[in-house]
PDB file of C-alpha atoms in Angstrom:
ATOM      1  CA  MET J  18       0.000   0.000   0.000  1.00 47.00           C
ATOM      2  CA  SER J  19       1.375   3.398  -0.883  1.00 47.00           C
ATOM      3  CA  ALA J  20       1.628   6.316   1.511  1.00 49.00           C
ATOM      4  CA  ASP J  21      -0.826   8.258  -0.669  1.00 50.00           C
ATOM      5  CA  ALA J  22      -3.520   5.578  -0.320  1.00 51.00           C
ATOM      6  CA  GLY J  23      -3.964   5.864   3.445  1.00 53.00           C
ATOM      7  CA  GLY J  24      -0.519   5.810   4.982  1.00 52.00           C
ATOM      8  CA  ASP J  25       1.749   3.063   6.221  1.00 57.00           C
ATOM      9  CA  PRO J  26      -0.259  -0.130   6.947  1.00 58.00           C
ATOM     10  CA  ARG J  27       1.909  -0.730  10.014  1.00 61.00           C
ATOM     11  CA  ASP J  28       0.577   2.548  11.441  1.00 63.00           C
ATOM     12  CA  GLY J  29      -3.131   1.513  11.227  1.00 63.00           C
ATOM     13  CA  GLY J  30      -3.230  -0.081  14.698  1.00 73.00           C
ATOM     14  CA  ARG J  31      -1.553   2.924  16.288  1.00 76.00           C
ATOM     15  CA  THR J  32      -4.016   5.328  14.700  1.00 78.00           C
ATOM     16  CA  ARG J  33      -6.995   3.236  15.895  1.00 78.00           C
ATOM     17  CA  ARG J  34      -5.580   3.178  19.442  1.00 80.00           C
ATOM     18  CA  ILE J  35      -5.167   6.957  19.407  1.00 78.00           C
ATOM     19  CA  VAL J  36      -8.775   7.358  18.244  1.00 78.00           C
ATOM     20  CA  TRP J  37     -10.090   4.976  20.927  1.00 81.00           C
ATOM     21  CA  VAL J  38      -8.047   6.651  23.668  1.00 74.00           C
ATOM     22  CA  SER J  39      -9.323  10.056  22.522  1.00 79.00           C
ATOM     23  CA  VAL J  40     -12.931   8.805  22.577  1.00 77.00           C
ATOM     24  CA  ALA J  41     -12.419   7.262  26.056  1.00 73.00           C
ATOM     25  CA  VAL J  42     -10.917  10.488  27.434  1.00 73.00           C
ATOM     26  CA  ALA J  43     -13.788  12.523  25.970  1.00 72.00           C
ATOM     27  CA  ALA J  44     -16.330  10.120  27.525  1.00 70.00           C
ATOM     28  CA  LEU J  45     -14.622  10.416  30.929  1.00 71.00           C
ATOM     29  CA  LEU J  46     -14.674  14.205  30.720  1.00 69.00           C
ATOM     30  CA  VAL J  47     -18.390  14.191  29.896  1.00 67.00           C
ATOM     31  CA  ALA J  48     -19.098  11.759  32.765  1.00 64.00           C
ATOM     32  CA  ALA J  49     -17.057  13.886  35.188  1.00 59.00           C
ATOM     33  CA  SER J  50     -18.954  17.026  34.159  1.00 58.00           C
ATOM     34  CA  LEU J  51     -22.210  15.248  35.031  1.00 58.00           C
ATOM     35  CA  VAL J  52     -21.005  13.938  38.414  1.00 55.00           C
ATOM     36  CA  VAL J  53     -18.972  16.864  39.798  1.00 48.00           C
ATOM     37  CA  PRO J  54     -21.976  19.112  40.541  1.00 47.00           C
ATOM     38  CA  PHE J  55     -23.278  16.439  42.925  1.00 52.00           C
ATOM     39  CA  LEU J  56     -19.948  16.308  44.769  1.00 52.00           C
ATOM     40  CA  GLU J  57     -19.617  20.039  45.348  1.00 58.00           C
ATOM     41  CA  ASP J  58     -19.090  21.035  48.912  1.00 70.00           C
ATOM     42  CA  GLY J  59     -21.844  22.826  50.740  1.00 88.00           C
ATOM     43  CA  GLU J  60     -21.592  24.871  53.896  1.00 88.00           C
ATOM     44  CA  THR J  61     -19.054  24.198  56.651  1.00 90.00           C
ATOM     45  CA  TYR J  62     -20.364  24.435  60.211  1.00 87.00           C
ATOM     46  CA  GLU J  63     -18.117  24.518  63.251  1.00 87.00           C
ATOM     47  CA  VAL J  64     -18.625  23.113  66.711  1.00 85.00           C
ATOM     48  CA  ALA J  65     -15.984  24.444  69.091  1.00 87.00           C
ATOM     49  CA  PHE J  66     -15.336  22.996  72.529  1.00 86.00           C
ATOM     50  CA  GLY J  67     -13.572  25.672  74.552  1.00 85.00           C
ATOM     51  CA  PRO J  68     -11.451  25.111  77.648  1.00 85.00           C
ATOM     52  CA  GLY J  69     -13.574  23.534  80.365  1.00 79.00           C
ATOM     53  CA  ALA J  70     -16.428  22.751  77.963  1.00 77.00           C
ATOM     54  CA  ALA J  71     -17.377  19.621  79.871  1.00 69.00           C
ATOM     55  CA  ASP J  72     -18.004  21.742  82.980  1.00 68.00           C
ATOM     56  CA  ALA J  73     -19.934  24.526  81.208  1.00 61.00           C
ATOM     57  CA  ALA J  74     -23.291  25.438  82.726  1.00 46.00           C
ATOM     58  CA  ASP J  75     -25.200  25.271  79.414  1.00 52.00           C
ATOM     59  CA  GLN J  76     -23.472  22.445  77.617  1.00 55.00           C
ATOM     60  CA  GLY J  77     -25.721  22.721  74.587  1.00 55.00           C
ATOM     61  CA  ALA J  78     -24.515  26.273  73.899  1.00 63.00           C
ATOM     62  CA  VAL J  79     -21.715  24.961  71.645  1.00 66.00           C
ATOM     63  CA  PHE J  80     -24.434  23.981  69.147  1.00 66.00           C
ATOM     64  CA  GLU J  81     -26.079  27.403  68.967  1.00 67.00           C
ATOM     65  CA  VAL J  82     -24.062  28.380  65.868  1.00 63.00           C
ATOM     66  CA  LEU J  83     -25.452  25.455  63.848  1.00 69.00           C
ATOM     67  CA  PRO J  84     -28.763  24.986  62.047  1.00 71.00           C
ATOM     68  CA  HIS J  85     -30.509  22.901  64.672  1.00 75.00           C
ATOM     69  CA  ARG J  86     -33.509  22.357  66.849  1.00 79.00           C
ATOM     70  CA  ARG J  87     -33.393  21.331  70.449  1.00 81.00           C
ATOM     71  CA  ILE J  88     -35.868  19.233  72.385  1.00 81.00           C
ATOM     72  CA  GLY J  89     -34.696  18.829  75.982  1.00 79.00           C
ATOM     73  CA  ASP J  90     -31.327  17.072  75.908  1.00 77.00           C
ATOM     74  CA  VAL J  91     -31.689  16.104  72.244  1.00 84.00           C
ATOM     75  CA  ILE J  92     -30.151  18.276  69.548  1.00 83.00           C
ATOM     76  CA  TRP J  93     -30.993  17.826  65.860  1.00 84.00           C
ATOM     77  CA  LEU J  94     -28.404  19.295  63.492  1.00 84.00           C
ATOM     78  CA  GLU J  95     -29.915  19.889  60.067  1.00 86.00           C
ATOM     79  CA  LEU J  96     -27.427  19.629  57.200  1.00 87.00           C
ATOM     80  CA  GLU J  97     -27.514  19.014  53.460  1.00 90.00           C
ATOM     81  CA  PRO J  98     -25.458  16.510  51.461  1.00 91.00           C
ATOM     82  CA  GLY J  99     -22.082  18.142  50.846  1.00 92.00           C
ATOM     83  CA  ASP J 100     -22.187  20.115  54.109  1.00 91.00           C
ATOM     84  CA  SER J 101     -19.254  19.675  56.472  1.00 91.00           C
ATOM     85  CA  LEU J 102     -18.978  19.661  60.235  1.00 89.00           C
ATOM     86  CA  LEU J 103     -15.751  20.916  61.783  1.00 91.00           C
ATOM     87  CA  VAL J 104     -15.213  19.759  65.359  1.00 90.00           C
ATOM     88  CA  ARG J 105     -12.624  22.020  66.991  1.00 91.00           C
ATOM     89  CA  ASN J 106     -11.390  20.957  70.422  1.00 91.00           C
ATOM     90  CA  LEU J 107      -9.695  23.623  72.541  1.00 90.00           C
ATOM     91  CA  ASP J 108     -10.357  21.665  75.735  1.00 89.00           C
ATOM     92  CA  ASP J 109      -8.033  19.222  77.499  1.00 88.00           C
ATOM     93  CA  GLU J 110     -10.477  16.293  77.090  1.00 87.00           C
ATOM     94  CA  VAL J 111     -11.568  14.357  73.992  1.00 89.00           C
ATOM     95  CA  HIS J 112     -14.856  15.618  72.541  1.00 87.00           C
ATOM     96  CA  GLN J 113     -17.094  14.052  69.921  1.00 85.00           C
ATOM     97  CA  VAL J 114     -20.159  14.964  67.917  1.00 83.00           C
ATOM     98  CA  ALA J 115     -21.995  12.617  65.528  1.00 81.00           C
ATOM     99  CA  GLY J 116     -19.172  10.104  65.701  1.00 84.00           C
ATOM    100  CA  ILE J 117     -16.522  12.731  64.914  1.00 88.00           C
ATOM    101  CA  ALA J 118     -13.965  12.627  67.735  1.00 90.00           C
ATOM    102  CA  ALA J 119     -11.370  15.337  68.289  1.00 92.00           C
ATOM    103  CA  ARG J 120      -8.506  14.976  70.738  1.00 93.00           C
ATOM    104  CA  PRO J 121      -7.302  17.966  72.783  1.00 93.00           C
ATOM    105  CA  GLY J 122      -5.999  20.678  70.456  1.00 94.00           C
ATOM    106  CA  GLU J 123      -7.268  18.862  67.360  1.00 95.00           C
ATOM    107  CA  SER J 124      -9.737  19.962  64.681  1.00 95.00           C
ATOM    108  CA  VAL J 125     -11.514  17.317  62.608  1.00 94.00           C
ATOM    109  CA  LEU J 126     -13.506  18.048  59.450  1.00 94.00           C
ATOM    110  CA  HIS J 127     -16.124  15.599  58.145  1.00 92.00           C
ATOM    111  CA  THR J 128     -18.205  16.078  54.996  1.00 92.00           C
ATOM    112  CA  PHE J 129     -21.595  14.385  54.873  1.00 89.00           C
ATOM    113  CA  ARG J 130     -22.092  13.083  51.324  1.00 89.00           C
ATOM    114  CA  GLU J 131     -25.158  10.887  51.855  1.00 87.00           C
ATOM    115  CA  ARG J 132     -28.649  11.606  53.115  1.00 89.00           C
ATOM    116  CA  GLY J 133     -29.568  10.009  56.412  1.00 88.00           C
ATOM    117  CA  VAL J 134     -29.702  10.377  60.160  1.00 87.00           C
ATOM    118  CA  PHE J 135     -26.544   9.914  62.192  1.00 82.00           C
ATOM    119  CA  SER J 136     -26.663   9.908  65.976  1.00 79.00           C
ATOM    120  CA  ASP J 137     -24.653   9.379  69.109  1.00 75.00           C
ATOM    121  CA  VAL J 138     -24.342  10.720  72.617  1.00 75.00           C
ATOM    122  CA  CYS J 139     -21.945  13.617  72.416  1.00 77.00           C
ATOM    123  CA  SER J 140     -19.156  14.052  74.919  1.00 72.00           C
ATOM    124  CA  LEU J 141     -21.321  16.604  76.757  1.00 72.00           C
ATOM    125  CA  ASP J 142     -23.935  13.916  77.502  1.00 71.00           C
ATOM    126  CA  VAL J 143     -26.333  15.433  75.001  1.00 75.00           C
ATOM    127  CA  THR J 144     -27.879  13.191  72.348  1.00 79.00           C
ATOM    128  CA  VAL J 145     -27.052  14.597  68.933  1.00 82.00           C
ATOM    129  CA  PHE J 146     -28.780  13.623  65.703  1.00 80.00           C
ATOM    130  CA  VAL J 147     -27.298  14.857  62.446  1.00 83.00           C
ATOM    131  CA  GLU J 148     -30.058  14.822  59.865  1.00 83.00           C
ATOM    132  CA  VAL J 149     -28.675  15.196  56.351  1.00 87.00           C
ATOM    133  CA  GLY J 150     -30.974  16.139  53.517  1.00 85.00           C
ATOM    134  CA  ARG J 151     -34.299  16.925  55.156  1.00 63.00           C
ATOM    135  CA  ARG J 152     -34.383  20.699  54.604  1.00 54.00           C
TER     136      ARG J 152
END
């Protein structure tokens, strides 16, 4: 086969591979453009445990900065998928909220990607429910 009639026949496989790789890369880019909007981060909310937080008179006050409702000793944090919760511990004891534990001097960030209800008893002996995706 001459070069004028379609190029070197030994190059045919290489050209097909380049075309297939180009098509695969284009398909991945299209798929990523469809998925990325769902993975975008939402708001970041902070819970800060100051020095002596475990001895504070109103232990639920650390949650006042968050979208929440309170019924007695139960606190419902209301978040959306993609929202993050930053637990900042300035106390000398370990503190936890919704399963996120922070050692003294540590800050831990957790992003909630899925809808659902997550609960535990926080280190301040307050039951905390994190409800993701109800708003």
